[in-house]
Coordinates of C-alpha atoms (C1' of nucleotides) in Angstrom, one line a residue:
Chain A
M1 CA -33.3 -16.1 163.3
E2 CA -37.4 -17.7 162.1
H3 CA -37.1 -15.4 158.5
K4 CA -36.3 -16.7 155.7
L5 CA -34.6 -13.5 154.1
L6 CA -34.2 -14.3 149.7
I7 CA -31.3 -12.3 148.0
Y8 CA -30.4 -12.6 144.7
N9 CA -26.9 -13.2 144.3
T10 CA -25.5 -12.3 141.1
L11 CA -22.8 -15.4 141.4
T12 CA -25.5 -17.6 140.8
R13 CA -28.3 -15.4 139.1
T14 CA -31.2 -17.2 141.5
K15 CA -32.4 -15.8 144.6
Q16 CA -31.5 -17.8 147.8
I17 CA -32.2 -18.0 151.6
F18 CA -29.7 -15.8 153.0
K19 CA -27.6 -17.3 155.6
P20 CA -25.2 -15.6 157.4
L21 CA -21.7 -17.0 158.1
K22 CA -21.9 -16.6 161.9
E23 CA -25.4 -15.3 163.2
P24 CA -26.0 -13.2 164.0
Y25 CA -23.4 -11.2 162.9
V26 CA -23.3 -9.9 159.5
G27 CA -20.5 -8.5 157.5
M28 CA -21.3 -6.6 154.3
Y29 CA -19.3 -4.0 152.2
V30 CA -20.3 -1.9 149.8
C31 CA -18.3 -0.3 146.6
G32 CA -17.9 3.4 147.7
P33 CA -17.6 6.9 145.9
T34 CA -14.8 8.1 144.2
V35 CA -14.5 11.3 145.7
Y36 CA -13.3 13.3 143.1
G37 CA -16.5 15.0 141.6
D38 CA -19.6 15.8 143.4
G39 CA -21.9 12.7 143.9
H40 CA -24.8 12.1 141.3
L41 CA -28.1 10.5 141.0
G42 CA -26.8 7.3 140.4
H43 CA -24.5 7.4 143.3
A44 CA -27.7 7.5 145.4
R45 CA -28.7 4.3 143.7
P46 CA -26.4 1.7 145.4
A47 CA -26.3 4.3 148.9
I48 CA -30.1 3.9 149.7
T49 CA -30.3 0.4 148.4
F50 CA -27.9 -0.6 150.7
D51 CA -28.8 1.8 153.3
I52 CA -32.2 -0.3 153.7
L53 CA -30.5 -3.8 153.8
F54 CA -28.5 -2.3 156.3
R55 CA -31.7 -1.6 158.3
F56 CA -33.7 -4.1 157.3
L57 CA -31.0 -6.9 158.5
T58 CA -30.8 -4.7 161.6
H59 CA -34.3 -5.2 161.9
L60 CA -34.0 -8.7 161.8
G61 CA -31.5 -9.1 164.6
Y62 CA -28.9 -9.2 162.7
K63 CA -25.8 -7.3 164.2
V64 CA -24.1 -5.8 160.9
R65 CA -21.0 -4.9 160.3
Y66 CA -21.5 -2.3 157.3
V67 CA -18.2 -1.2 155.4
R68 CA -17.9 1.3 152.9
N69 CA -15.4 2.5 151.8
I70 CA -13.8 5.5 150.1
T71 CA -11.9 5.7 147.2
D72 CA -9.2 8.1 147.1
V73 CA -6.4 6.8 145.3
G74 CA -5.1 4.2 142.3
H75 CA -8.6 4.8 140.2
L76 CA -7.3 5.7 136.7
E77 CA -8.7 7.5 133.9
H78 CA -9.6 6.1 130.8
D79 CA -7.2 3.0 131.2
A80 CA -6.6 0.8 134.1
D81 CA -3.1 0.7 134.0
E82 CA -1.7 3.8 131.9
G83 CA -4.4 7.0 133.1
E84 CA -3.8 9.1 135.3
D85 CA -5.3 9.0 138.5
K86 CA -8.5 11.0 138.8
I87 CA -8.0 12.8 142.6
A88 CA -4.1 13.2 140.8
K89 CA -6.0 15.0 137.9
K90 CA -8.7 16.8 139.8
A91 CA -5.4 17.9 142.3
R92 CA -3.7 19.3 139.3
L93 CA -6.2 21.2 137.9
E94 CA -8.0 22.8 141.1
Q95 CA -4.3 23.4 142.0
K96 CA -4.7 21.4 145.5
E97 CA -3.4 18.9 147.2
P98 CA -5.2 15.6 146.3
M99 CA -6.1 14.8 149.6
E100 CA -7.9 18.4 149.9
V101 CA -9.9 16.9 146.8
V102 CA -10.9 14.0 148.4
Q103 CA -11.8 15.6 151.5
Y104 CA -13.9 18.6 149.8
Y105 CA -15.5 16.2 148.2
L106 CA -16.2 13.6 150.7
N107 CA -17.7 16.3 152.8
R108 CA -19.9 16.8 150.1
Y109 CA -20.7 13.3 149.5
H110 CA -21.7 13.3 153.5
S111 CA -24.0 15.9 153.7
A112 CA -25.8 14.8 150.5
M113 CA -26.1 11.3 152.0
E114 CA -26.8 12.8 155.4
K115 CA -29.9 14.5 153.6
L116 CA -31.2 11.5 151.7
G117 CA -31.4 9.6 155.0
V118 CA -28.5 7.3 154.5
L119 CA -27.4 6.0 157.7
P120 CA -23.4 6.3 157.8
P121 CA -21.6 2.5 158.0
S122 CA -20.0 0.9 160.7
I123 CA -16.3 1.6 158.9
E124 CA -15.9 3.8 155.8
P125 CA -12.2 3.0 155.0
H126 CA -9.9 4.7 152.9
A127 CA -8.1 3.4 150.4
S128 CA -5.1 5.9 150.8
G129 CA -5.1 4.7 154.5
H130 CA -4.7 1.6 153.6
I131 CA -1.3 1.3 151.7
I132 CA 0.0 -1.0 153.8
E133 CA -2.7 -3.8 153.7
Q134 CA -2.9 -3.4 150.3
I135 CA 0.8 -4.0 149.7
D136 CA 0.6 -7.4 152.2
F137 CA -2.5 -8.3 149.8
V138 CA -0.1 -7.9 146.8
K139 CA 2.4 -10.1 148.8
K140 CA 0.5 -12.6 149.0
I141 CA -0.6 -12.9 145.6
L142 CA 2.9 -13.1 144.7
D143 CA 3.4 -15.9 147.0
A144 CA 0.7 -17.8 145.4
G145 CA 2.2 -17.1 142.0
Y146 CA -0.2 -15.9 140.6
A147 CA 1.3 -12.5 140.0
Y148 CA 4.2 -11.2 138.5
E149 CA 6.8 -8.0 138.6
S150 CA 7.0 -6.3 135.7
E151 CA 9.4 -3.0 135.0
G152 CA 8.6 -1.9 139.1
S153 CA 5.0 -3.1 138.8
I154 CA 2.7 -6.2 139.7
Y155 CA 0.2 -7.6 137.5
F156 CA -2.1 -10.3 138.0
D157 CA -1.8 -13.3 136.0
V158 CA -5.0 -14.0 134.5
K159 CA -4.2 -17.0 132.4
K160 CA -2.4 -18.5 135.4
Y161 CA -5.7 -18.2 137.5
N162 CA -7.8 -19.0 135.3
K163 CA -6.1 -23.2 134.6
D164 CA -6.9 -23.6 138.5
H165 CA -10.3 -21.6 138.7
R166 CA -12.5 -19.8 136.8
Y167 CA -12.3 -16.0 136.3
G168 CA -15.5 -14.5 135.0
K169 CA -17.3 -16.5 137.2
L170 CA -19.2 -13.7 138.2
S171 CA -19.7 -11.7 135.0
G172 CA -20.1 -15.1 133.1
R173 CA -17.7 -14.4 131.1
N174 CA -14.4 -16.8 129.8
I175 CA -10.8 -15.7 128.9
E176 CA -11.4 -16.6 125.2
D177 CA -14.0 -14.5 124.6
L178 CA -12.2 -11.8 126.3
L179 CA -9.3 -12.2 124.6
E180 CA -10.9 -11.5 121.3
T181 CA -13.0 -8.5 122.6
T182 CA -9.9 -7.0 124.8
R183 CA -8.7 -3.5 122.6
E184 CA -5.4 -2.9 121.9
L185 CA -4.1 -0.4 124.5
D186 CA -0.5 1.5 124.9
G187 CA 1.7 0.4 127.3
Q188 CA 0.9 -3.2 127.6
S189 CA 4.5 -4.3 126.8
E190 CA 4.4 -4.8 130.5
K191 CA 1.9 -7.2 130.2
H192 CA 2.3 -10.9 129.5
C193 CA -1.3 -10.8 128.9
A194 CA -3.8 -8.0 127.8
L195 CA -6.3 -9.3 130.4
D196 CA -3.5 -9.1 133.3
F197 CA -4.6 -6.1 135.7
A198 CA -2.3 -4.1 138.1
L199 CA -2.1 -4.7 141.6
W200 CA 0.7 -2.3 142.1
K201 CA 1.8 0.3 139.5
K202 CA 5.0 2.2 139.6
A203 CA 4.7 6.3 139.8
Q204 CA 5.9 8.0 137.2
P205 CA 8.0 10.9 138.2
E206 CA 5.7 13.9 138.4
H207 CA 2.8 11.5 139.6
I208 CA 2.4 13.0 143.4
M209 CA 0.1 10.3 145.0
R210 CA 3.2 7.6 145.7
W211 CA 3.9 5.4 148.2
P212 CA 6.9 3.0 148.9
S213 CA 7.2 -0.6 148.2
P214 CA 9.2 -3.8 147.8
W215 CA 8.7 -3.2 144.5
S216 CA 9.0 0.4 143.6
D217 CA 7.8 4.2 144.7
G218 CA 4.0 3.7 143.4
F219 CA 0.2 3.2 144.0
P220 CA -2.5 0.2 144.2
G221 CA -4.7 -0.8 141.6
W222 CA -8.3 -0.4 141.7
H223 CA -9.5 -3.4 142.4
M224 CA -7.1 -3.9 145.7
E225 CA -8.0 -1.8 148.3
C226 CA -11.7 -3.9 148.3
S227 CA -10.1 -6.8 148.3
A228 CA -7.6 -5.4 151.0
M229 CA -10.4 -3.4 153.1
G230 CA -12.7 -6.3 153.3
T231 CA -10.4 -9.1 154.3
K232 CA -9.6 -6.8 156.9
Y233 CA -12.5 -5.5 158.0
L234 CA -15.2 -8.2 157.6
G235 CA -12.8 -11.6 157.7
E236 CA -11.5 -14.0 155.1
E237 CA -14.9 -14.8 154.3
F238 CA -18.0 -12.7 154.7
D239 CA -21.4 -12.5 153.7
I240 CA -22.7 -9.7 151.2
H241 CA -20.9 -7.3 148.8
G242 CA -23.1 -4.9 147.1
G243 CA -22.2 -2.3 144.6
G244 CA -23.7 -1.2 141.4
M245 CA -24.2 -3.2 138.4
D246 CA -21.2 -1.5 136.3
L247 CA -19.1 -3.0 138.6
I248 CA -19.5 -6.7 137.9
F249 CA -16.7 -6.3 135.3
P250 CA -14.2 -6.2 135.6
H251 CA -14.3 -4.5 139.0
H252 CA -15.9 -7.4 141.1
E253 CA -14.2 -10.5 138.8
C254 CA -11.0 -9.3 139.7
E255 CA -11.5 -8.9 143.0
I256 CA -12.6 -12.4 143.6
A257 CA -9.6 -13.9 141.3
Q258 CA -7.4 -11.4 143.8
S259 CA -8.8 -12.9 146.8
T260 CA -9.3 -16.7 145.6
A261 CA -5.6 -16.2 144.6
A262 CA -4.2 -15.0 147.5
L263 CA -6.4 -16.6 150.1
G264 CA -7.3 -20.1 148.4
K265 CA -11.1 -19.3 149.1
E266 CA -14.2 -17.2 147.9
T267 CA -13.8 -14.5 150.2
V268 CA -17.8 -13.2 149.3
H269 CA -20.9 -15.9 149.6
Y270 CA -23.4 -13.4 148.5
W271 CA -23.2 -10.8 145.4
M272 CA -25.6 -7.9 145.6
H273 CA -26.0 -5.4 142.4
N274 CA -28.3 -2.9 142.0
N275 CA -29.5 -1.5 138.5
M276 CA -29.2 1.8 137.0
I277 CA -30.7 4.8 136.6
T278 CA -31.4 6.1 133.4
I279 CA -32.1 9.0 131.5
N280 CA -33.9 9.2 128.0
G281 CA -33.5 5.2 128.2
Q282 CA -29.6 5.4 129.1
K283 CA -27.5 5.1 132.0
M284 CA -26.5 8.5 133.7
G285 CA -22.9 8.0 134.6
K286 CA -19.8 10.5 134.7
S287 CA -18.7 9.3 131.2
L288 CA -21.8 9.5 129.0
G289 CA -21.4 13.5 130.8
N290 CA -25.6 12.8 131.4
F291 CA -25.4 13.2 135.1
I292 CA -27.5 15.7 137.2
T293 CA -25.8 15.9 140.5
L294 CA -27.6 15.7 144.0
D295 CA -26.9 19.5 144.5
E296 CA -28.5 19.8 141.4
F297 CA -31.7 17.9 142.3
F298 CA -31.6 19.8 145.8
T299 CA -31.5 23.2 144.7
G300 CA -33.3 22.8 140.7
N301 CA -30.3 24.4 139.4
H302 CA -30.1 22.2 135.8
K303 CA -31.4 22.8 132.8
L304 CA -32.9 18.9 132.7
L305 CA -34.8 20.3 135.7
T306 CA -38.1 21.8 135.9
Q307 CA -38.4 22.3 139.4
A308 CA -36.1 21.5 143.0
Y309 CA -36.8 18.3 144.6
A310 CA -36.4 17.8 148.2
P311 CA -34.4 14.8 148.9
M312 CA -36.6 12.4 150.5
T313 CA -38.4 12.8 146.8
I314 CA -35.5 11.3 145.6
R315 CA -35.3 8.6 147.8
F316 CA -38.9 8.0 147.5
F317 CA -38.2 8.1 143.7
I318 CA -35.8 5.4 143.9
L319 CA -37.7 2.9 146.5
Q320 CA -40.7 2.9 144.5
A321 CA -39.2 0.8 141.6
H322 CA -37.1 -2.5 142.8
Y323 CA -33.1 -2.5 143.1
R324 CA -32.9 -4.5 140.5
S325 CA -34.8 -2.6 137.8
T326 CA -33.8 0.3 136.3
V327 CA -35.5 3.7 136.9
D328 CA -35.6 6.2 134.8
F329 CA -35.5 9.4 135.4
S330 CA -37.9 12.3 134.0
N331 CA -39.5 15.5 136.0
E332 CA -43.1 13.6 135.6
A333 CA -41.8 11.1 137.5
L334 CA -40.0 13.0 140.1
V335 CA -43.1 14.7 140.2
A336 CA -45.2 12.6 140.7
A337 CA -43.5 10.7 143.3
E338 CA -43.5 14.1 145.0
K339 CA -47.1 14.3 145.0
G340 CA -47.3 10.4 146.2
F341 CA -45.2 11.1 149.3
A342 CA -46.4 14.2 150.3
R343 CA -49.9 12.1 150.5
L344 CA -48.3 10.0 152.5
C345 CA -46.9 12.3 154.5
E346 CA -50.4 13.6 155.1
S347 CA -51.6 10.2 156.2
Y348 CA -48.4 9.7 158.3
A349 CA -50.1 13.0 160.2
R350 CA -53.7 12.0 160.4
L351 CA -53.0 8.7 161.8
Q352 CA -50.9 10.5 164.8
K353 CA -54.0 12.4 165.5
L354 CA -57.0 9.3 164.8
T355 CA -59.1 9.0 167.7
P356 CA -59.8 5.4 168.3
S357 CA -63.8 3.8 168.5
K358 CA -64.7 0.7 170.1
E359 CA -64.4 -1.6 167.1
T360 CA -63.1 -1.1 163.5
S361 CA -65.5 -0.9 160.7
M362 CA -63.1 -1.2 157.7
E363 CA -61.0 -4.5 156.7
M364 CA -57.5 -4.5 158.3
K365 CA -54.9 -6.4 156.9
N366 CA -52.0 -7.8 158.8
Y367 CA -50.3 -4.8 157.3
R368 CA -46.7 -6.0 159.0
Q369 CA -46.5 -9.4 157.8
L370 CA -47.3 -8.1 154.0
C371 CA -44.7 -5.3 154.8
E372 CA -42.2 -8.0 156.0
D373 CA -43.3 -10.6 153.4
A374 CA -42.0 -7.5 150.9
M375 CA -39.2 -6.8 152.0
L376 CA -37.9 -10.7 152.9
D377 CA -38.3 -11.1 148.9
D378 CA -35.3 -9.5 148.0
L379 CA -35.8 -6.2 149.6
N380 CA -39.3 -5.4 147.5
T381 CA -39.7 -1.7 148.7
P382 CA -42.5 -1.0 146.2
I383 CA -44.8 -3.5 146.8
V384 CA -44.3 -2.5 151.1
I385 CA -44.7 1.3 149.9
S386 CA -48.1 0.0 147.8
H387 CA -49.3 -2.2 151.3
L388 CA -49.0 1.3 153.1
Y389 CA -51.1 3.2 150.6
D390 CA -53.3 0.9 151.2
A391 CA -53.2 1.1 154.6
T392 CA -53.4 5.2 154.0
R393 CA -57.1 4.5 153.2
I394 CA -58.1 3.0 156.0
I395 CA -56.8 6.2 157.8
N396 CA -58.2 9.0 155.4
T397 CA -61.6 7.3 155.9
V398 CA -61.2 7.3 159.9
A399 CA -60.1 10.9 159.6
D400 CA -63.0 11.6 157.7
G401 CA -65.5 10.4 160.2
K402 CA -67.0 7.8 157.7
A403 CA -65.2 4.5 159.5
T404 CA -63.9 4.1 162.8
I405 CA -60.8 1.7 164.3
S406 CA -59.9 0.1 167.2
E407 CA -57.8 1.3 169.4
A408 CA -55.8 -2.1 169.2
D409 CA -55.7 -1.6 165.4
L410 CA -54.8 2.0 165.8
K411 CA -51.6 1.1 168.2
E412 CA -51.2 -1.3 165.1
L413 CA -51.2 0.8 162.3
K414 CA -48.9 3.0 163.9
E415 CA -46.3 1.0 164.9
V416 CA -46.2 -0.2 161.2
F417 CA -46.0 3.2 159.5
D418 CA -42.9 4.2 162.3
L419 CA -41.3 0.3 161.5
Y420 CA -41.8 0.2 157.6
L421 CA -41.9 4.2 156.9
I422 CA -39.2 5.6 159.6
E423 CA -37.5 2.5 159.9
I424 CA -36.8 0.6 157.6
L425 CA -37.5 2.4 154.4
G426 CA -35.7 5.8 156.1
M427 CA -38.7 8.3 155.1
R428 CA -38.6 11.0 157.2
V429 CA -41.9 12.7 157.1
E430 CA -41.6 14.7 161.0
E431 CA -41.9 18.5 160.5
N432 CA -39.3 20.6 162.4
S433 CA -39.4 21.7 165.2
G434 CA -38.4 24.5 167.3
A435 CA -39.4 27.6 169.2
A436 CA -39.5 29.9 165.7
N437 CA -41.4 27.4 164.1
D438 CA -44.0 26.6 166.8
A439 CA -44.6 29.9 167.2
Y440 CA -45.3 30.7 163.8
K441 CA -47.3 27.3 164.1
G442 CA -49.5 29.1 166.4
A443 CA -50.1 32.1 164.5
V444 CA -50.9 29.9 161.2
D445 CA -54.0 28.1 163.9
L446 CA -55.0 31.6 165.3
L447 CA -55.7 32.6 161.5
L448 CA -57.1 29.6 160.7
E449 CA -59.6 29.6 164.0
I450 CA -60.4 32.9 163.3
R451 CA -61.7 31.5 160.0
K452 CA -63.7 28.6 161.6
Q453 CA -65.4 31.4 163.7
A454 CA -66.1 33.0 160.7
K455 CA -67.8 30.1 158.9
T456 CA -69.6 29.5 161.9
N457 CA -71.0 33.2 161.1
K458 CA -71.6 32.4 157.4
D459 CA -69.5 35.2 157.0
W460 CA -68.0 34.2 153.8
A461 CA -65.7 37.2 152.8
T462 CA -63.9 36.9 155.5
S463 CA -63.0 33.1 155.7
D464 CA -62.3 33.4 151.7
K465 CA -60.1 36.5 152.6
I466 CA -58.2 34.2 155.1
R467 CA -57.8 31.0 153.0
D468 CA -56.6 32.9 149.8
E469 CA -54.6 35.3 151.2
L470 CA -52.8 32.2 153.2
A471 CA -52.8 30.4 149.7
R472 CA -51.2 33.4 148.2
L473 CA -48.3 32.9 150.5
G474 CA -48.2 28.9 150.0
F475 CA -50.1 27.7 152.6
K476 CA -52.6 24.9 151.2
V477 CA -55.6 25.5 153.8
K478 CA -58.0 21.5 153.7
D479 CA -60.9 21.6 155.7
T480 CA -61.9 18.8 157.8
K481 CA -65.5 17.4 159.5
D482 CA -64.8 19.6 162.7
G483 CA -61.7 21.4 161.8
F484 CA -58.9 22.2 159.5
E485 CA -55.3 21.3 158.1
W486 CA -52.9 23.4 156.5
S487 CA -49.7 22.6 155.1
L488 CA -47.2 24.6 153.1
Chain B
rG1 C1' -18.9 -9.7 117.9
rG2 C1' -19.2 -11.9 123.3
rU3 C1' -21.7 -12.1 127.7
rU4 C1' -26.0 -10.7 130.8
rC5 C1' -30.7 -9.0 131.1
rC6 C1' -34.9 -6.3 129.6
rU7 C1' -39.9 -5.0 126.9
rU8 C1' -46.3 -4.4 131.1
rG9 C1' -52.0 0.7 130.6
rG10 C1' -51.4 8.5 129.4
rA11 C1' -46.5 9.1 132.8
rU12 C1' -43.9 5.5 136.4
rG13 C1' -43.8 0.5 138.3
rA14 C1' -44.8 -3.9 141.0
rG15 C1' -46.5 -9.1 140.5
rU16 C1' -48.3 -14.6 140.4
rG17 C1' -49.2 -20.8 135.2
rG18 C1' -55.7 -20.4 137.1
rC19 C1' -58.0 -16.6 142.4
rU20 C1' -59.8 -9.3 142.2
rU21 C1' -52.9 -9.0 136.8
rA22 C1' -50.6 -4.0 142.7
rG23 C1' -49.6 0.7 144.3
rU24 C1' -48.5 5.8 142.5
rC25 C1' -49.3 10.2 139.3
rA26 C1' -52.9 12.0 135.5
rG27 C1' -57.7 11.7 133.5
rC28 C1' -63.4 10.9 133.7
rG29 C1' -67.7 10.3 136.5
rG30 C1' -69.5 10.6 141.2
rU31 C1' -69.9 11.5 147.6
rC32 C1' -68.9 15.2 151.0
rU33 C1' -68.4 20.8 151.1
rG34 C1' -71.3 27.7 151.6
rC35 C1' -67.7 27.8 147.6
rA36 C1' -62.8 25.3 147.0
rA37 C1' -59.2 22.0 148.3
rA38 C1' -58.4 17.6 150.9
rA39 C1' -60.8 13.1 151.3
rC40 C1' -63.2 8.7 149.9
rC41 C1' -66.2 6.0 145.8
rG42 C1' -66.5 4.2 141.3
rU43 C1' -63.7 4.2 136.5
rG44 C1' -59.4 3.1 133.0
rU45 C1' -59.1 -2.7 125.2
rA46 C1' -51.8 -2.7 129.4
rC47 C1' -49.1 -7.4 129.6
rA48 C1' -43.5 -5.6 121.9
rG49 C1' -45.2 -10.0 118.1
rC50 C1' -45.7 -14.9 116.6
rA51 C1' -45.2 -20.0 117.2
rG52 C1' -45.5 -24.0 121.0
rU53 C1' -46.1 -26.8 125.9
rU54 C1' -50.5 -26.8 129.0
rC55 C1' -57.3 -28.1 130.4
rG56 C1' -55.4 -23.1 131.1
rA57 C1' -49.3 -18.1 129.9
rA58 C1' -48.8 -11.8 130.7
rU59 C1' -46.2 -15.3 133.5
rC60 C1' -42.6 -21.1 130.7
rU61 C1' -39.6 -22.8 125.7
rG62 C1' -38.5 -21.3 120.9
rC63 C1' -38.2 -17.6 117.4
rU64 C1' -38.5 -12.2 115.9
rA65 C1' -38.6 -6.6 116.3
rG66 C1' -36.8 -2.8 119.4
rG67 C1' -33.8 -1.1 123.8
rA68 C1' -30.7 -1.2 127.5
rA69 C1' -26.0 -2.8 130.9
rC70 C1' -20.9 -5.0 130.5
rC71 C1' -16.8 -6.2 126.9
rU72 C1' -11.9 0.9 128.7
rC73 C1' -12.9 4.7 133.8
rC74 C1' -18.4 4.3 135.5
rA75 C1' -22.8 3.6 141.1

RNA sequence: GGUUCCUUGGAUGAGUGGCUUAGUCAGCGGUCUGCAAAACCGUGUACAGCAGUUCGAAUCUGCUAGGAACCUCCA
């Protein structure tokens, strides 16, 4: 590949040139949701961030295998070792089969992602479907001597591991500090050290989700699934592992330790983490209870929302910030994103109708190059968007009849918009089509044709009546140089 | 307390050691228009504070203040 794609690697805390293990193949693993509740705005961030990466890598010519897991087992409340399984708890509360809960929220997650324009990953493995692989992985760690059995459960021996490798390299911690700050938790007598984490947990008698293993009937520890499934589908070494920043510790740290212990080598080459979405300067999250679900955004049905927001508004809002910055949610910011995106859409529509002239009378920058440069610099989507706005000015000026554009430049602009706005940023701008839609569009057009006629006759009463009545119904009518435009 | 990071104009949000310090939204002025809307043009004392490095820093270093994330489940 010719390009130089820079990716910020959490492991080195620097931007690095991206070099896949085996060109043109790229393996990419991203931590997906735990399906025990509706997805909220925070869940949209990694989904969209890595969707952009997936799209851009594909555009660059890579053959990407994108794995995004579904956590449907082994994820415990409160404390990683003693809490109740999240899925099981929800199932108990709702009197459902655990897998019924999983399916319900997974369906809703998929639906929300589809609305947000997030492409489905290549593989979407479930933790519950890979118990055997996880047990095998635990065995490897036991064989390597970095884990021990205690009361039917298997724990990772962090101290031993830290002698041979460095535990904490991703999050910049060392175990001495960790030991000092680790809280005393109940029921840790099984563990040799407070830092040790469960690889396999023996199930209590009342625990519904359980599988047989050489050690006990139980279930895998939380971090296990990513190590097992990531290496199963992408190999013992692969290129990119992504997720939210809040997963750096302990989740990704433990993953590194597990994989290194079991395989004797580093599995992941580039660790990428998206920043958080905040609300009033604070992280939006489940534990803080300050989250707004995606459906609530789509319907406007939440007390903090002054209106409903289209999925594309949410996507645009997220893309207007760099993925490693926090984004603060507010109605004002979302409304601004909504208006800004609407303007971009209108220009895109105008672009399709522009008539070319002999030459271009405005300065045309090399937008294709500018956009690509921005994307190559650690996926700088806000810059890409700013270049598109720059091009928008040309489109609108030409549409106003105040400038001209050559056929070649027009073609280039169309291609750049299709490539960056639609294909890479993944924004949907097309209007709904269909027979019913076409019929009603024709009707509105007809009304406005009549209005145009009235205007020619200086019949302002009729022309204003049509415009005002349409406005009352929610249509926005805009007069142009030689006709009209309208939108809802 | 430890680790990591942040602080940019009315709101949001990029960015680089010096070239015009993006863009969006809002505001103001103008052009256009029968009027309006849209569009276009113009406009904004912005880079937390202090000190240092430098010919030059908002961008590098140090200190101070404020804030955040992680250290427990979290995207």
